[in-house]
mmCIF file of C-alpha atoms in Angstrom:
data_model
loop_
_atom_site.group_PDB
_atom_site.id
_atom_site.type_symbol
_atom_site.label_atom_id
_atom_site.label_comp_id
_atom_site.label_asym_id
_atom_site.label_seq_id
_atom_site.Cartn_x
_atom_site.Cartn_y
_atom_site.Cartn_z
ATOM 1 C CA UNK A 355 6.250 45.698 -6.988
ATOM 2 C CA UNK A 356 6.143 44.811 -3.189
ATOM 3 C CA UNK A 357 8.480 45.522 -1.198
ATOM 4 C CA UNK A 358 10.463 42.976 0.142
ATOM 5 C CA UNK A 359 12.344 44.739 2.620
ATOM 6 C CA UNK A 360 15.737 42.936 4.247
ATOM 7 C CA UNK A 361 16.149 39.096 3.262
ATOM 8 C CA UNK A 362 17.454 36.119 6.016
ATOM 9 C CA UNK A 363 20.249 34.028 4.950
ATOM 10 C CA UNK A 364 21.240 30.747 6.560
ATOM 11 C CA UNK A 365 23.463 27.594 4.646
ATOM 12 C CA UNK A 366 22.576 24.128 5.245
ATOM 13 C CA UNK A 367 25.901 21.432 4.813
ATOM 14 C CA UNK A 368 24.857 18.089 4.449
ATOM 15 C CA UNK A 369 25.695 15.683 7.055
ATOM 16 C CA UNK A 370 26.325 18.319 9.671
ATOM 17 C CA UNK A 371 24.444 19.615 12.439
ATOM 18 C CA UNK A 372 22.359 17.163 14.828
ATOM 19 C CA UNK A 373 20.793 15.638 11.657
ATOM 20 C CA UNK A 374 22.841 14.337 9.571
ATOM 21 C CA UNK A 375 20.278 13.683 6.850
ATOM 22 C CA UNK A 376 18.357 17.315 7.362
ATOM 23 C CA UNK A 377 17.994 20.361 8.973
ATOM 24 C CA UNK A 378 15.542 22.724 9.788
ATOM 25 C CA UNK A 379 17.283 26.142 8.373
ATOM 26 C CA UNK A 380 14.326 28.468 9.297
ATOM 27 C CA UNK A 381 11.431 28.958 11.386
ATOM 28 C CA UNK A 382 8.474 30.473 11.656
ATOM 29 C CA UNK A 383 5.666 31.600 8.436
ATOM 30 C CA UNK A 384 8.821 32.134 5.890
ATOM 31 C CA UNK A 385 8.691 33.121 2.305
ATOM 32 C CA UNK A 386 11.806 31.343 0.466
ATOM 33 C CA UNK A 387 13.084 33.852 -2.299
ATOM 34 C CA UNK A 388 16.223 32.482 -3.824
ATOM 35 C CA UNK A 389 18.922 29.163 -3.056
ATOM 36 C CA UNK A 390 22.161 28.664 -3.993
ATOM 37 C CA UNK A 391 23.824 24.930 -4.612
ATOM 38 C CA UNK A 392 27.123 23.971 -4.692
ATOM 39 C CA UNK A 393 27.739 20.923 -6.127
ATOM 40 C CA UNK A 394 30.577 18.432 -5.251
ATOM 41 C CA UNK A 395 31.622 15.279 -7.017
ATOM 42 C CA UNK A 396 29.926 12.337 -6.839
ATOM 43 C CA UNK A 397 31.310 9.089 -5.051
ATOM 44 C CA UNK A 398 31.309 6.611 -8.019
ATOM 45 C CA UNK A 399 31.417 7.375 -12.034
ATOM 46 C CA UNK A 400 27.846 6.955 -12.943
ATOM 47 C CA UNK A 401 26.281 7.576 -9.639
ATOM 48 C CA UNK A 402 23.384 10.228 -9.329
ATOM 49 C CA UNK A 403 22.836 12.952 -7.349
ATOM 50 C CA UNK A 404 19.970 12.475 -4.624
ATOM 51 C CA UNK A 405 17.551 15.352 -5.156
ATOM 52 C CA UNK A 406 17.624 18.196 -2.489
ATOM 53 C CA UNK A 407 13.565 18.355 -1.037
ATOM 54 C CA UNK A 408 12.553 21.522 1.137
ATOM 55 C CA UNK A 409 9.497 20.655 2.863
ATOM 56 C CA UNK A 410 7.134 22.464 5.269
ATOM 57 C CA UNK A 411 8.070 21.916 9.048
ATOM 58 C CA UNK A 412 9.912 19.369 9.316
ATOM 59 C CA UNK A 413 10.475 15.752 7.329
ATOM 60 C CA UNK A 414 6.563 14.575 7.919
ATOM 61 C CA UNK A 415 5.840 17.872 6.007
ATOM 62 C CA UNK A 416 4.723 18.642 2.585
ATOM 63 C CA UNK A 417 7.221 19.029 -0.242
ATOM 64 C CA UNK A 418 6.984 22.657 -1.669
ATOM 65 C CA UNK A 419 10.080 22.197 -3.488
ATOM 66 C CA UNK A 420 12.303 20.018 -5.062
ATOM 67 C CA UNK A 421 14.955 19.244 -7.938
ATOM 68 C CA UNK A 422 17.704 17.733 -9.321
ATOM 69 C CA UNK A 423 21.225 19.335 -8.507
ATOM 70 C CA UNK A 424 24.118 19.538 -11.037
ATOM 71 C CA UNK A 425 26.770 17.137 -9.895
ATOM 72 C CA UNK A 426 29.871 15.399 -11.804
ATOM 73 C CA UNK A 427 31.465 12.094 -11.684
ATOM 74 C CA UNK A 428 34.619 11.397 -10.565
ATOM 75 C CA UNK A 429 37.033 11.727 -13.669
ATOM 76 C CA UNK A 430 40.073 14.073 -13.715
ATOM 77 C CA UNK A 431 38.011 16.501 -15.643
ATOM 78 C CA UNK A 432 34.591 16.597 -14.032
ATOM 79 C CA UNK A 433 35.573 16.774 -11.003
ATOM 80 C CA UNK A 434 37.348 20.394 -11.264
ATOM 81 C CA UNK A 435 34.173 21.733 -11.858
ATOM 82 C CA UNK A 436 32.417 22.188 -8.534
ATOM 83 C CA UNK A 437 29.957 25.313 -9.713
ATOM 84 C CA UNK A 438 27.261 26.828 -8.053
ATOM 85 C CA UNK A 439 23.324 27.546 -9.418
ATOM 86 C CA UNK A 440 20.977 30.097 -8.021
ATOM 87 C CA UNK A 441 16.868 29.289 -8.055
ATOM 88 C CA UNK A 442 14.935 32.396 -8.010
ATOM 89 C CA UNK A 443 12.152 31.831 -6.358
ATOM 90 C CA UNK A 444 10.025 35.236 -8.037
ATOM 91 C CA UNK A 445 8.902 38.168 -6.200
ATOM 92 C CA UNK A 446 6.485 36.347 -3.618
ATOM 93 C CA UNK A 447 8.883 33.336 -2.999
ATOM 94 C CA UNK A 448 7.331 30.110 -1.781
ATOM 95 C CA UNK A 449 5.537 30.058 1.141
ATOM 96 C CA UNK A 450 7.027 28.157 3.943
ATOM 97 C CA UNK A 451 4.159 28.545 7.022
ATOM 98 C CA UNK A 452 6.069 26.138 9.860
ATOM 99 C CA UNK A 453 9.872 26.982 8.804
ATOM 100 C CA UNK A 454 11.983 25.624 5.987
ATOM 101 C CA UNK A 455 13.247 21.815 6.486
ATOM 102 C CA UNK A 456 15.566 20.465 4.104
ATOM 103 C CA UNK A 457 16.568 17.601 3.162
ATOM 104 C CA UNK A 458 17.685 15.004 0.266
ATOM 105 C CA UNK A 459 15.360 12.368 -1.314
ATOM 106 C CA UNK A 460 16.238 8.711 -1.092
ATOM 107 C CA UNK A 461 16.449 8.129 -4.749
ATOM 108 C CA UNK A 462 19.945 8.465 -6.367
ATOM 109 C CA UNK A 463 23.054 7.273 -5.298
ATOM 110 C CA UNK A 464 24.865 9.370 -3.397
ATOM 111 C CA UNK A 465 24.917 13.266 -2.152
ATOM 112 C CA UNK A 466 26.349 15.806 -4.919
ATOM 113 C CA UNK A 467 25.989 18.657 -3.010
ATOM 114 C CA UNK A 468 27.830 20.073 -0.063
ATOM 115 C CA UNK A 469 26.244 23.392 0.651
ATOM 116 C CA UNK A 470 23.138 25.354 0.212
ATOM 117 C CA UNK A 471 22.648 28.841 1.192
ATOM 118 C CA UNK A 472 19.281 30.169 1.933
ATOM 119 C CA UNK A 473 17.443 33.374 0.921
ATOM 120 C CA UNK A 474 13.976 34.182 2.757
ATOM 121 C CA UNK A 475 11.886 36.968 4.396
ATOM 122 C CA UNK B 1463 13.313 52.301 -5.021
ATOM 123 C CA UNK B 1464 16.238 51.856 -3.530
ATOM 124 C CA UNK B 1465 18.935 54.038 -4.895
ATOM 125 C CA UNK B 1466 21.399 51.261 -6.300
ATOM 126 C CA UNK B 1467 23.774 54.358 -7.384
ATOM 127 C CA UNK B 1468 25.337 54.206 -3.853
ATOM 128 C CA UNK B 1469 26.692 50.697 -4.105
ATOM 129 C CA UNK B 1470 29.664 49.739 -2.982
ATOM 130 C CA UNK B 1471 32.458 46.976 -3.644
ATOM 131 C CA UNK B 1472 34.881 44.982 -1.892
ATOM 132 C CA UNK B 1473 37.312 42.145 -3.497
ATOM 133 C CA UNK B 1474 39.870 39.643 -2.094
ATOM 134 C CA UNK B 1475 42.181 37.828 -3.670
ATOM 135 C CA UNK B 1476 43.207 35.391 -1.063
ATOM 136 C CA UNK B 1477 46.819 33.462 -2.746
ATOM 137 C CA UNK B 1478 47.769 29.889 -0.614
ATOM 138 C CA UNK B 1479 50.001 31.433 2.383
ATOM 139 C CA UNK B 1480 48.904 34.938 1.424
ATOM 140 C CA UNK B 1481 47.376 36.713 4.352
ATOM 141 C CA UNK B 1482 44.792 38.899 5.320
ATOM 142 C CA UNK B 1483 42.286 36.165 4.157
ATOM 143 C CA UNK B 1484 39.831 38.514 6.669
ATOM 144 C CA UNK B 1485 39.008 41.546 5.433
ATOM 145 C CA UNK B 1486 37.014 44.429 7.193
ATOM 146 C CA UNK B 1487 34.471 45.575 4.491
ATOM 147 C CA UNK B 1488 32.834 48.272 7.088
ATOM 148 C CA UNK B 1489 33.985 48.910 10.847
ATOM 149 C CA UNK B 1490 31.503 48.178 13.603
ATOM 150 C CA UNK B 1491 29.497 50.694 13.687
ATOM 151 C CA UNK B 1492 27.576 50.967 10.729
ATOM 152 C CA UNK B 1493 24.556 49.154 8.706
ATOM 153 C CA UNK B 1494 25.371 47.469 5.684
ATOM 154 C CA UNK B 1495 23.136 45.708 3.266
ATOM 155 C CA UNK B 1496 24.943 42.978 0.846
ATOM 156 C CA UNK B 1497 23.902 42.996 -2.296
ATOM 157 C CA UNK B 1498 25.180 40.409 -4.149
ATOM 158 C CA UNK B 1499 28.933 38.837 -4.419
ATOM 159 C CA UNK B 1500 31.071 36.111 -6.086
ATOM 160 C CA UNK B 1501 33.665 33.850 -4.901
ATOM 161 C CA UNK B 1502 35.362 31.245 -7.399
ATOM 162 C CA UNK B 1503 38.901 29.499 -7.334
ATOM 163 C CA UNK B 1504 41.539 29.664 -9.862
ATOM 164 C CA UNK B 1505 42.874 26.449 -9.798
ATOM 165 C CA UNK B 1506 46.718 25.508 -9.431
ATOM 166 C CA UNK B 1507 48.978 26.149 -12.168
ATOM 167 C CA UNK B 1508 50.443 22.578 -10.716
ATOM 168 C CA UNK B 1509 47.417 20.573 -11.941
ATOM 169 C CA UNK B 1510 45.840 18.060 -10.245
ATOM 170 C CA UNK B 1511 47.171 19.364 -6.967
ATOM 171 C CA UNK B 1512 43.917 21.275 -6.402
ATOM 172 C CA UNK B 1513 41.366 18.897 -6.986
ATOM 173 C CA UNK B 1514 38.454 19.021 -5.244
ATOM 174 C CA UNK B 1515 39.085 22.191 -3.137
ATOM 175 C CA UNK B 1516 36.506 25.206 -2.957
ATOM 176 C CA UNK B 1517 36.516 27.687 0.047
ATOM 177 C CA UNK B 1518 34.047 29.181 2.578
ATOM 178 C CA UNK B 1519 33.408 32.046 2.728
ATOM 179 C CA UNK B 1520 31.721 33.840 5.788
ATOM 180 C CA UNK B 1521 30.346 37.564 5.967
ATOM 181 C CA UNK B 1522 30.372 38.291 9.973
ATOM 182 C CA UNK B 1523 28.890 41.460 11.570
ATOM 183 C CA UNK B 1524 30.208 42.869 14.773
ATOM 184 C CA UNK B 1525 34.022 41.572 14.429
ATOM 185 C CA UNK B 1526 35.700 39.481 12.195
ATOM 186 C CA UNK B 1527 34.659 36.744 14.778
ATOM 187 C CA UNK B 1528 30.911 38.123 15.108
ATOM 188 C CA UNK B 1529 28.124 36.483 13.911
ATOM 189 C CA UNK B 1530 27.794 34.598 10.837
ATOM 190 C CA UNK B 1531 24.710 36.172 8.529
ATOM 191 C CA UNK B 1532 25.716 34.800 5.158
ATOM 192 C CA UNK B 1533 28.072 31.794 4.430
ATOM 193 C CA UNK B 1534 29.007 30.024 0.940
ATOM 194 C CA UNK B 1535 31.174 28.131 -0.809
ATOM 195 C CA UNK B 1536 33.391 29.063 -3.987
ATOM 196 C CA UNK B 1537 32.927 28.132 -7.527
ATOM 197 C CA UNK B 1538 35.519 25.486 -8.923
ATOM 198 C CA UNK B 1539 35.543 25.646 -12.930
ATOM 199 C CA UNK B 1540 38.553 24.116 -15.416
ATOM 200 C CA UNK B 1541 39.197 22.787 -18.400
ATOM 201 C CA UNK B 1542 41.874 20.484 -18.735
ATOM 202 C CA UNK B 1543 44.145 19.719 -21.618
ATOM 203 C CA UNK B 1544 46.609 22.399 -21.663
ATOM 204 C CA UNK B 1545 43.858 24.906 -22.630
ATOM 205 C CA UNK B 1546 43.854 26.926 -19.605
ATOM 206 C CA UNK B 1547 42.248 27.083 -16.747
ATOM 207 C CA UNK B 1548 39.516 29.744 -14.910
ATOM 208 C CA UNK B 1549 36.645 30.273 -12.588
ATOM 209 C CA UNK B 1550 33.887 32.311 -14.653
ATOM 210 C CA UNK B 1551 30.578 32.571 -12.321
ATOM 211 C CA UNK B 1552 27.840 34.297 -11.816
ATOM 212 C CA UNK B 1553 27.654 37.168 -9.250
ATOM 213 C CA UNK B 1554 24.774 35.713 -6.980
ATOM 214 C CA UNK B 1555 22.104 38.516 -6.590
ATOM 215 C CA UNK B 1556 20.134 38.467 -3.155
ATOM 216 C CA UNK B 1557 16.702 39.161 -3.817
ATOM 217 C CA UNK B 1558 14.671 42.223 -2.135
ATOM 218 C CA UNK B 1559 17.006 44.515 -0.035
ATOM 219 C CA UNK B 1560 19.626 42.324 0.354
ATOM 220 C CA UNK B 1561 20.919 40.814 3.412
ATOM 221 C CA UNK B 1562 21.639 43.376 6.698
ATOM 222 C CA UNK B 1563 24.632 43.427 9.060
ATOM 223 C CA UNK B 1564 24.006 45.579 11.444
ATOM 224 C CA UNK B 1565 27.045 46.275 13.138
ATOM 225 C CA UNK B 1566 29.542 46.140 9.905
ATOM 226 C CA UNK B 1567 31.056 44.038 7.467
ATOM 227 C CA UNK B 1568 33.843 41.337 8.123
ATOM 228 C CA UNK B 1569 34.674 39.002 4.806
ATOM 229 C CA UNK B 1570 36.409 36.007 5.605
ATOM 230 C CA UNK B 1571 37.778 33.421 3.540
ATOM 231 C CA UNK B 1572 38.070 30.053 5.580
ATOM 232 C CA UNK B 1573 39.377 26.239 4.749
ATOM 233 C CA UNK B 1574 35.668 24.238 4.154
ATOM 234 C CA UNK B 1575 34.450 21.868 7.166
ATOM 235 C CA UNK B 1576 36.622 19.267 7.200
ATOM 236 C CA UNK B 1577 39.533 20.348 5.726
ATOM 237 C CA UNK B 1578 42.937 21.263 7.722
ATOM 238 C CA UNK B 1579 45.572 22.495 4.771
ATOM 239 C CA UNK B 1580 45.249 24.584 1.505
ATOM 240 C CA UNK B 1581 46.382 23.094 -1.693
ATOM 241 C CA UNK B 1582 49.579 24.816 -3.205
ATOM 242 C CA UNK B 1583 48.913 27.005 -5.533
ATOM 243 C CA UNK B 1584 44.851 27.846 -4.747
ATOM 244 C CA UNK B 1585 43.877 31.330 -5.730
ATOM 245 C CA UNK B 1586 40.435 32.422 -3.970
ATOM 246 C CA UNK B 1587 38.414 35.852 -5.068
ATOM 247 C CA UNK B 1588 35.854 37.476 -3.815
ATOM 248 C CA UNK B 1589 33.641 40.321 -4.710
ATOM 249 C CA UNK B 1590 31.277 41.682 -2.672
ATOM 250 C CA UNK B 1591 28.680 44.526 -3.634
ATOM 251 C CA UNK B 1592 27.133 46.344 -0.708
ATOM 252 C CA UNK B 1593 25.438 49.843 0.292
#
């Protein structure tokens, strides 16, 4: 087993920061390890979620990673569930060699997440 | 390998008007490595007053206004319908050697972006596991 040694964190909230439609939420050759989503309800009953993409750089780079969060509509019930899902990246992690940039994919309807935190060497 | 034996933990249970919702896991002073927590909401008894709100939470080295290393947000889970109501989550596990603060450990519970009251009735825990 390698040693990983200490791991970065950082969060990324949608629509905040200087971009409001992503963020670059590392720098530098990174190895991503692990993320965390927390989903929020969706705007409209049968909207979907736009997909959260984590790309190389910045948004010209290539996608190394990228998938459908869990979101809910907006009933009574659904929306009381705002729950979280880690991705494990495995040991290595994906590599990352200009910094982590994410951001959500134009497909779907509307944003279902409202934070991501980051794990990365 | 890291001796895991050592570990440590810390909770909150942060209640709407309750205070501390800071907490001083290890003075300045010290290195800390967080190992994994969990934060989730119980939800008002009062149902549907707490729709829709989760908390931050922030772990801060240096003071409980130091630097931010590690931020999230809370789980929200309940079933409606007179059947009861609950958070259960997943502790999330930080891969390698966890996450270092330095200069200690300050927990803080905050209101999300945004937001500028806290439902009545919102029940916030946290666990923390550290070494």
């Amino acid at each position: 087993m390698i040693g990983l040694g200490y791991c970065k964190s950082s969060s990324f909230v949608p629509g905040s920061g200087s971009n409001p439609s992503g963020e670059k939420v590392a720098s530098g050759r990174t190895s991503l390890l692990s993320i965390v989503v927390h989903a929020k309800g969706l705007t409209s009953s049968g909207d979907t979620a736009h997909s959260i993409v984590l790309k190389n750089g910045d948004t010209d780079g290539e996608v190394r990673y990228q998938a459908q969060p869990f979101a809910t509509t907006p009933t009574l019930v659904t929306n009381l569930n705002l729950l979280i899902s880690q991705v494990v990246m495995g040991e290595l992690g994906i590599l990352f060699e200009e910094g982590i940039w994410a951001e959500f994919a134009e497909t779907g309807d509307t944003n279902g997440v409202d934070n991501i935190t980051f794990f990365y060497i | 390998m890291t001796i895991l034996a050592r570990a440590k933990t810390a909770t909150i249970d942060w209640v709407t008007g309750a205070s501390p919702k800071k907490l001083t896991v290890v003075p300045a002073g010290s290195r800390v490595c967080v190992r994994s927590y969990s934060v989730f909401e119980y939800p008002s008894n009062a149902y549907p007053s707490s729709l829709f709100q989760t908390t931050t939470v922030n772990f801060r080295t240096g003071s409980d206004t130091g630097d931010i290393l590690l931020s999230d947000r809370s789980t929200l889970y309940s079933w409606i319908g007179g059947l009861g109501t609950g958070t259960p989550t997943q502790m999330v596990l930080i891969p390698g050697d966890g996450v270092l603060f330095p200069d200690g450990l300050f927990v803080e519970l905050a209101l999300n972006p945004g937001e500028i009251a806290r439902l009545t009735g919102s029940r916030t825990f946290l666990n923390v596991v550290y070494s």
